[in-house]
CSV table of C-alpha atoms in Angstrom, one decimal:
chain,number,residue,atom,x,y,z
A,1,MET,CA,-78.5,27.7,3.9
A,2,TYR,CA,-77.9,31.0,2.4
A,3,SER,CA,-80.8,33.5,1.6
A,4,ASP,CA,-81.7,34.6,-1.9
A,5,GLU,CA,-80.6,38.2,-0.4
A,6,PHE,CA,-77.1,36.8,0.3
A,7,PHE,CA,-76.8,35.9,-3.4
A,8,MET,CA,-78.1,38.7,-4.9
A,9,GLU,CA,-75.6,40.8,-3.0
A,10,ARG,CA,-73.0,38.5,-5.0
A,11,CYS,CA,-74.4,39.6,-7.9
A,12,ILE,CA,-74.5,43.5,-7.3
A,13,GLN,CA,-70.9,43.2,-6.4
A,14,LEU,CA,-70.1,41.5,-10.0
A,15,ALA,CA,-72.3,44.3,-11.6
A,16,LYS,CA,-70.3,47.0,-10.6
A,17,LEU,CA,-67.2,45.6,-12.1
A,18,GLY,CA,-68.6,46.7,-15.6
A,19,LYS,CA,-68.7,50.6,-14.4
A,20,GLY,CA,-67.6,52.8,-17.2
A,21,LYS,CA,-67.6,50.0,-19.9
A,22,VAL,CA,-71.0,48.9,-20.7
A,23,ALA,CA,-73.2,52.2,-21.3
A,24,PRO,CA,-75.8,52.5,-22.7
A,25,ASN,CA,-76.3,48.8,-21.2
A,26,PRO,CA,-77.5,48.5,-17.9
A,27,LEU,CA,-74.8,46.9,-15.3
A,28,VAL,CA,-75.8,43.4,-14.6
A,29,GLY,CA,-74.2,40.7,-12.4
A,30,SER,CA,-75.2,37.3,-12.2
A,31,ILE,CA,-74.5,34.0,-10.2
A,32,ILE,CA,-75.4,30.3,-10.7
A,33,VAL,CA,-76.0,28.4,-7.4
A,34,HIS,CA,-76.6,24.5,-7.1
A,35,GLN,CA,-77.6,23.0,-3.8
A,36,GLY,CA,-76.2,26.1,-1.7
A,37,LYS,CA,-73.0,26.3,-3.6
A,38,ILE,CA,-72.2,28.9,-6.4
A,39,ILE,CA,-70.9,27.0,-9.6
A,40,GLY,CA,-71.1,29.8,-11.9
A,41,GLU,CA,-70.5,33.6,-12.0
A,42,GLY,CA,-70.4,36.5,-14.6
A,43,TYR,CA,-71.2,40.0,-15.3
A,44,HIS,CA,-71.8,42.2,-18.5
A,45,GLU,CA,-67.8,43.2,-18.8
A,46,LYS,CA,-68.4,45.5,-22.1
A,47,TYR,CA,-70.7,46.9,-24.3
A,48,GLY,CA,-71.7,44.7,-27.3
A,49,PHE,CA,-70.1,41.6,-25.4
A,50,ALA,CA,-72.0,38.8,-23.7
A,51,HIS,CA,-74.2,39.2,-21.2
A,52,ALA,CA,-74.0,38.5,-17.3
A,53,GLU,CA,-76.4,35.5,-17.4
A,54,VAL,CA,-74.3,34.0,-20.7
A,55,ASN,CA,-70.9,34.6,-19.1
A,56,ALA,CA,-72.2,32.8,-15.6
A,57,ILE,CA,-73.4,29.8,-17.8
A,58,ASN,CA,-70.2,29.9,-19.5
A,59,SER,CA,-68.0,29.5,-16.2
A,60,VAL,CA,-70.0,26.6,-15.1
A,61,LYS,CA,-67.6,23.6,-15.5
A,62,ASP,CA,-70.7,20.8,-15.3
A,63,PRO,CA,-73.1,21.9,-17.5
A,64,SER,CA,-75.6,18.9,-16.5
A,65,LEU,CA,-75.9,20.8,-13.1
A,66,LEU,CA,-77.9,23.7,-14.5
A,67,LYS,CA,-81.1,21.8,-14.8
A,68,GLU,CA,-81.4,21.5,-11.1
A,69,SER,CA,-79.5,25.1,-10.4
A,70,THR,CA,-80.8,28.7,-9.6
A,71,ILE,CA,-79.4,31.4,-11.5
A,72,TYR,CA,-79.6,34.8,-9.6
A,73,VAL,CA,-79.4,38.0,-12.0
A,74,SER,CA,-79.8,42.0,-10.8
A,75,LEU,CA,-81.9,43.0,-13.7
A,76,GLU,CA,-84.5,41.0,-15.7
A,77,PRO,CA,-83.0,39.2,-18.4
A,78,CYS,CA,-83.3,40.5,-21.9
A,79,ALA,CA,-86.0,39.2,-24.1
A,80,HIS,CA,-85.1,40.9,-27.5
A,81,TYR,CA,-82.2,40.7,-30.0
A,82,GLY,CA,-79.7,43.5,-30.1
A,83,LYS,CA,-75.9,43.2,-30.1
A,84,THR,CA,-76.4,39.8,-28.4
A,85,PRO,CA,-79.3,37.0,-28.7
A,86,PRO,CA,-82.1,36.9,-25.6
A,87,CYS,CA,-80.9,36.0,-22.3
A,88,ALA,CA,-84.4,34.7,-21.2
A,89,LEU,CA,-84.3,32.5,-24.5
A,90,ARG,CA,-80.9,30.9,-23.5
A,91,LEU,CA,-82.3,29.9,-19.6
A,92,THR,CA,-84.9,28.2,-21.6
A,93,GLN,CA,-82.7,26.4,-23.6
A,94,ILE,CA,-80.8,25.3,-20.6
A,95,LYS,CA,-83.5,24.3,-18.7
A,96,ILE,CA,-82.9,26.3,-15.5
A,97,LYS,CA,-84.7,25.2,-12.7
A,98,ARG,CA,-85.2,28.9,-11.2
A,99,VAL,CA,-84.7,32.3,-11.8
A,100,VAL,CA,-84.2,35.0,-8.8
A,101,ILE,CA,-84.4,38.6,-10.2
A,102,GLY,CA,-83.3,41.9,-8.7
A,103,SER,CA,-84.9,44.3,-10.6
A,104,PHE,CA,-87.7,44.7,-13.2
A,105,ASP,CA,-86.3,46.1,-16.7
A,106,SER,CA,-88.3,49.0,-17.6
A,107,PHE,CA,-86.7,49.3,-21.1
A,108,ALA,CA,-89.4,49.1,-23.6
A,109,GLU,CA,-87.9,45.8,-25.4
A,110,VAL,CA,-87.9,44.1,-22.0
A,111,ASN,CA,-90.4,45.4,-20.0
A,112,GLY,CA,-91.5,42.0,-18.4
A,113,LYS,CA,-91.1,40.2,-21.5
A,114,GLY,CA,-88.0,38.2,-20.1
A,115,ILE,CA,-90.1,37.2,-17.0
A,116,GLN,CA,-92.9,36.1,-19.2
A,117,MET,CA,-90.7,34.0,-21.6
A,118,LEU,CA,-89.1,32.2,-18.6
A,119,ARG,CA,-92.8,31.6,-16.9
A,120,GLU,CA,-94.1,30.3,-20.3
A,121,LYS,CA,-91.8,27.6,-20.2
A,122,GLY,CA,-92.7,26.5,-16.7
A,123,ILE,CA,-89.5,28.1,-15.0
A,124,GLU,CA,-89.9,29.4,-11.4
A,125,VAL,CA,-89.1,33.3,-11.2
A,126,LYS,CA,-88.7,35.2,-8.0
A,127,LEU,CA,-88.7,39.2,-8.7
A,128,GLY,CA,-87.5,42.1,-6.2
A,129,VAL,CA,-84.8,40.8,-4.2
A,130,HIS,CA,-82.7,43.7,-3.0
A,131,GLU,CA,-84.7,45.6,-5.5
A,132,GLU,CA,-83.7,49.1,-4.4
A,133,ALA,CA,-79.9,48.5,-4.3
A,134,CYS,CA,-80.4,46.8,-7.9
A,135,ARG,CA,-82.4,49.7,-9.2
A,136,ALA,CA,-79.6,52.1,-7.4
A,137,LEU,CA,-77.2,50.1,-9.3
A,138,ASN,CA,-78.6,51.5,-12.7
A,139,LYS,CA,-79.9,54.9,-11.7
A,140,HIS,CA,-78.8,56.3,-15.2
A,141,PHE,CA,-80.3,53.3,-17.2
A,142,PHE,CA,-83.9,53.8,-15.3
A,143,THR,CA,-83.9,57.7,-15.3
A,144,PHE,CA,-83.4,57.7,-19.1
A,145,ASN,CA,-86.1,55.0,-19.7
A,146,GLU,CA,-88.5,56.1,-17.2
A,147,ASN,CA,-88.4,59.6,-17.2
A,148,SER,CA,-87.3,60.3,-21.0
A,149,ARG,CA,-83.9,62.3,-20.0
A,150,PRO,CA,-80.5,61.6,-18.8
A,151,TYR,CA,-79.3,61.3,-15.3
A,152,ILE,CA,-77.8,64.5,-14.2
A,153,LEU,CA,-75.3,64.9,-11.6
A,154,LEU,CA,-74.0,68.4,-10.8
A,155,LYS,CA,-70.2,68.8,-9.8
A,156,TRP,CA,-68.1,71.5,-8.7
A,157,ALA,CA,-65.2,72.5,-6.3
A,158,GLN,CA,-65.3,75.5,-3.8
A,159,SER,CA,-63.3,77.1,-1.3
A,160,PRO,CA,-64.3,77.3,2.4
A,161,ASP,CA,-65.9,81.0,2.0
A,162,GLY,CA,-67.9,79.7,-1.0
A,163,PHE,CA,-65.9,80.7,-4.0
A,164,ILE,CA,-65.4,78.6,-7.3
A,165,ASP,CA,-62.7,80.6,-8.9
A,166,LYS,CA,-60.7,83.3,-8.2
A,167,GLU,CA,-60.9,86.7,-10.9
A,168,GLY,CA,-62.3,84.3,-13.5
A,169,LYS,CA,-59.2,82.2,-13.7
A,170,GLN,CA,-58.4,78.6,-12.9
A,171,HIS,CA,-57.8,77.8,-9.6
A,172,TRP,CA,-57.0,74.1,-8.2
A,173,ILE,CA,-59.2,73.9,-5.2
A,174,SER,CA,-59.2,70.2,-4.3
A,175,SER,CA,-56.5,67.8,-3.4
A,176,PRO,CA,-54.7,65.7,-6.3
A,177,GLU,CA,-56.3,62.5,-4.8
A,178,THR,CA,-59.8,64.1,-5.1
A,179,GLN,CA,-59.3,65.0,-8.9
A,180,ALA,CA,-58.3,61.5,-9.5
A,181,VAL,CA,-61.5,60.2,-8.0
A,182,VAL,CA,-63.3,63.0,-10.0
A,183,HIS,CA,-61.8,61.5,-13.3
A,184,LYS,CA,-62.6,58.3,-12.3
A,185,LEU,CA,-66.7,59.5,-12.0
A,186,ARG,CA,-66.2,61.0,-15.6
A,187,SER,CA,-65.3,57.5,-16.9
A,188,GLU,CA,-68.8,56.3,-15.3
A,189,TYR,CA,-70.7,59.1,-17.3
A,190,GLN,CA,-71.6,59.3,-20.9
A,191,GLY,CA,-71.3,63.1,-21.4
A,192,ILE,CA,-69.7,66.0,-19.4
A,193,LEU,CA,-70.8,69.6,-19.9
A,194,VAL,CA,-69.6,72.9,-19.2
A,195,GLY,CA,-70.5,76.5,-20.2
A,196,ARG,CA,-68.6,78.9,-22.4
A,197,LYS,CA,-67.1,80.7,-19.6
A,198,THR,CA,-65.6,77.4,-18.1
A,199,ALA,CA,-64.0,76.4,-21.4
A,200,GLN,CA,-62.8,79.9,-22.2
A,201,ASN,CA,-61.0,80.6,-18.9
A,202,ASP,CA,-60.2,77.0,-17.5
A,203,ASN,CA,-59.2,75.4,-20.8
A,204,PRO,CA,-60.2,71.9,-19.6
A,205,SER,CA,-59.7,68.9,-21.5
A,206,LEU,CA,-62.6,67.1,-19.7
A,207,THR,CA,-61.2,63.8,-20.0
A,208,VAL,CA,-60.2,60.9,-17.6
A,209,ARG,CA,-56.2,61.5,-17.7
A,210,ALA,CA,-56.1,60.8,-14.1
A,211,TYR,CA,-57.8,57.6,-14.2
A,212,LYS,CA,-57.6,54.8,-16.9
A,213,GLY,CA,-61.3,54.8,-18.6
A,214,THR,CA,-63.3,55.9,-21.4
A,215,ASN,CA,-63.5,59.5,-21.9
A,216,PRO,CA,-66.9,61.0,-21.7
A,217,ILE,CA,-68.7,62.9,-24.7
A,218,ARG,CA,-67.8,66.6,-24.3
A,219,ILE,CA,-70.7,69.0,-24.3
A,220,VAL,CA,-70.0,72.7,-24.4
A,221,ILE,CA,-72.5,75.5,-24.4
A,222,ASP,CA,-71.1,78.3,-27.0
A,223,SER,CA,-74.7,80.1,-28.3
A,224,GLN,CA,-72.7,82.7,-30.5
A,225,LEU,CA,-69.5,80.2,-31.2
A,226,LYS,CA,-67.0,82.9,-29.7
A,227,LEU,CA,-64.5,79.9,-28.3
A,228,ASN,CA,-61.0,79.6,-29.8
A,229,PRO,CA,-61.1,76.5,-31.8
A,230,SER,CA,-57.7,75.9,-30.4
A,231,LEU,CA,-59.1,75.2,-26.8
A,232,LEU,CA,-58.3,71.5,-25.6
A,233,LEU,CA,-62.0,70.8,-25.8
A,234,PHE,CA,-61.6,70.8,-29.5
A,235,ASN,CA,-58.8,68.1,-29.7
A,236,ASP,CA,-59.4,64.8,-30.9
A,237,GLU,CA,-59.2,63.0,-27.7
A,238,ALA,CA,-63.0,62.6,-27.4
A,239,GLN,CA,-66.1,63.4,-29.1
A,240,THR,CA,-67.5,66.8,-28.7
A,241,ILE,CA,-70.6,68.4,-29.1
A,242,ILE,CA,-71.2,72.4,-29.3
A,243,LEU,CA,-74.6,73.4,-28.3
A,244,ASN,CA,-75.1,76.6,-30.2
A,245,LYS,CA,-77.8,79.3,-31.9
A,246,LYS,CA,-76.2,79.6,-35.1
A,247,THR,CA,-75.1,76.3,-37.4
A,248,HIS,CA,-75.7,72.6,-37.2
A,249,SER,CA,-72.7,70.6,-38.8
A,250,ILE,CA,-70.3,67.8,-38.3
A,251,SER,CA,-66.6,67.6,-38.6
A,252,GLY,CA,-64.5,64.6,-37.5
A,253,ASN,CA,-65.2,64.1,-33.7
A,254,LEU,CA,-66.8,67.7,-33.5
A,255,SER,CA,-70.8,68.1,-33.9
A,256,TRP,CA,-72.3,71.6,-33.8
A,257,ILE,CA,-76.0,71.2,-32.8
A,258,LYS,CA,-78.0,74.4,-33.4
A,259,LEU,CA,-80.8,75.1,-31.1
A,260,PRO,CA,-83.5,78.0,-31.0
A,261,GLU,CA,-82.7,78.3,-27.2
A,262,ILE,CA,-80.3,77.2,-25.1
A,263,ASN,CA,-81.6,76.5,-21.5
A,264,PRO,CA,-81.9,73.2,-19.3
A,265,GLU,CA,-85.2,71.9,-21.0
A,266,THR,CA,-83.8,72.3,-24.5
A,267,ILE,CA,-80.6,70.7,-23.6
A,268,VAL,CA,-81.7,67.7,-21.7
A,269,GLU,CA,-84.4,67.1,-24.6
A,270,THR,CA,-81.4,67.4,-27.2
A,271,LEU,CA,-79.1,64.9,-25.1
A,272,TYR,CA,-82.0,62.4,-24.9
A,273,LYS,CA,-82.6,62.3,-28.5
A,274,LEU,CA,-78.7,61.7,-29.0
A,275,GLY,CA,-79.3,58.9,-26.4
A,276,ILE,CA,-76.9,60.1,-23.8
A,277,GLN,CA,-78.1,58.5,-20.8
A,278,SER,CA,-76.1,60.3,-18.1
A,279,VAL,CA,-74.3,63.7,-18.1
A,280,ILE,CA,-71.8,65.4,-15.3
A,281,ILE,CA,-72.4,69.3,-15.3
A,282,GLU,CA,-69.1,70.6,-14.0
A,283,GLY,CA,-69.6,74.3,-14.8
A,284,GLY,CA,-69.6,77.1,-14.6
A,285,GLY,CA,-71.7,78.9,-11.8
A,286,THR,CA,-74.2,80.2,-14.2
A,287,THR,CA,-75.0,76.9,-15.8
A,288,LEU,CA,-75.2,74.9,-12.6
A,289,GLN,CA,-77.4,77.5,-11.1
A,290,SER,CA,-79.7,77.4,-13.9
A,291,PHE,CA,-80.1,73.5,-13.8
A,292,ILE,CA,-80.7,73.9,-10.1
A,293,ASP,CA,-83.5,76.4,-10.4
A,294,SER,CA,-85.0,74.3,-13.2
A,295,GLY,CA,-85.0,71.1,-10.9
A,296,LEU,CA,-83.5,69.3,-13.7
A,297,TRP,CA,-80.8,67.3,-11.7
A,298,ASP,CA,-80.7,64.2,-9.8
A,299,GLU,CA,-77.3,64.5,-7.7
A,300,ALA,CA,-75.0,66.9,-6.6
A,301,MET,CA,-71.5,66.7,-5.4
A,302,VAL,CA,-69.9,69.9,-4.0
A,303,ILE,CA,-66.1,69.4,-2.9
A,304,GLN,CA,-64.8,72.0,-0.5
A,305,GLY,CA,-60.9,72.6,-0.1
A,306,ASN,CA,-59.4,73.7,2.7
A,307,ASN,CA,-57.9,77.2,1.4
A,308,PRO,CA,-60.1,80.5,1.3
A,309,LEU,CA,-60.0,82.4,-2.0
A,310,ILE,CA,-61.3,85.7,-0.5
A,311,ASN,CA,-63.0,86.7,-3.7
A,312,GLY,CA,-63.8,85.9,-7.0
A,313,THR,CA,-67.0,84.0,-8.2
A,314,LYS,CA,-69.5,82.6,-5.8
A,315,GLY,CA,-70.5,79.0,-6.2
A,316,PRO,CA,-73.8,77.7,-6.8
A,317,ARG,CA,-76.7,77.6,-4.0
A,318,ILE,CA,-78.7,74.5,-3.2
A,319,ASN,CA,-81.4,75.2,-0.7
A,320,LYS,CA,-81.5,72.0,1.3
A,321,GLN,CA,-78.8,70.1,3.7
A,322,PRO,CA,-76.4,67.6,2.2
A,323,ASN,CA,-77.6,64.0,2.2
A,324,GLN,CA,-74.3,62.7,2.8
A,325,GLN,CA,-70.9,64.1,3.8
A,326,ALA,CA,-67.4,62.9,4.1
A,327,ASP,CA,-64.1,63.8,4.4
A,328,PHE,CA,-61.5,62.9,1.6
A,329,PHE,CA,-57.9,63.6,1.8
A,330,GLY,CA,-58.8,67.0,3.7
A,331,ASP,CA,-61.7,67.9,1.2
A,332,LEU,CA,-65.0,67.8,2.4
A,333,ILE,CA,-67.4,66.0,-0.2
A,334,SER,CA,-70.9,67.0,0.2
A,335,THR,CA,-73.5,64.8,-1.6
A,336,TYR,CA,-77.2,66.1,-2.5
A,337,TYR,CA,-80.3,64.1,-4.0
A,338,ASN,CA,-82.9,66.0,-5.5
A,339,VAL,CA,-85.7,64.0,-4.2
């Protein structure tokens, strides 16, 4: 007989299929098991569409089996009306026999209410199966709801001798394969942030052009509004937010937000109020270092290429050893966690 942990692993696999498509909702996977056999599977496929539990229920060919089945779900079933009706209510309506949950949902509208609804109807509930893995699946969602700020990933590429650019000019450091992976990563984050100098010197589009996915919201720091409006950041490919000290206005996909001071604390507070759950900070060196020094970061990805630059702008410094390192098409990718 397979264990609850075995079936929860399948839920986690399914949940990952929704990456880049469900934010600000969490990634959730679900399966339905009858007498040790999986009879239904589902995951949250897209924001505003049916949740994982409903998709799993709808995939069952013989609904009469549901009353004698166990449903596994990686996150506590919701208990509130949002884009869709409450999943916990749906489970009581079909009179599911047992519910196995990976992780408690700390979102204020759920926060144990789904579990309570199920137990009040006499449904057996087991909580905390592969909890750590299920929480890691939704690190953006949990950080936003529990810490009142976005999950922050710092990302930069540097040469073996520690430079991130050469004489203030754009210089490709990583391989094309690594660049494609970075674009995939962008599609999994709601926002992407750069400073004025990076926008001016590199003229990045900050889109996912090398990967089929959703473009993140572009965020640029331009305190005195010195950037040329012809830059790619200001095109209509994605929503763009300009953090500045001069004006507050909206024009099409462009939003100017006026802040009294622009620093990691005010940026994080502003993005939280805007409902942005996750942000990649891609440069420049001063912006990245300010977040490192403030402690307002969760993860850092440093991509080291093969070719020395000899001189240029030195990369940021994190005073700790990487938690993970991996070789990818000749590039060394180091990952740090701020724990």
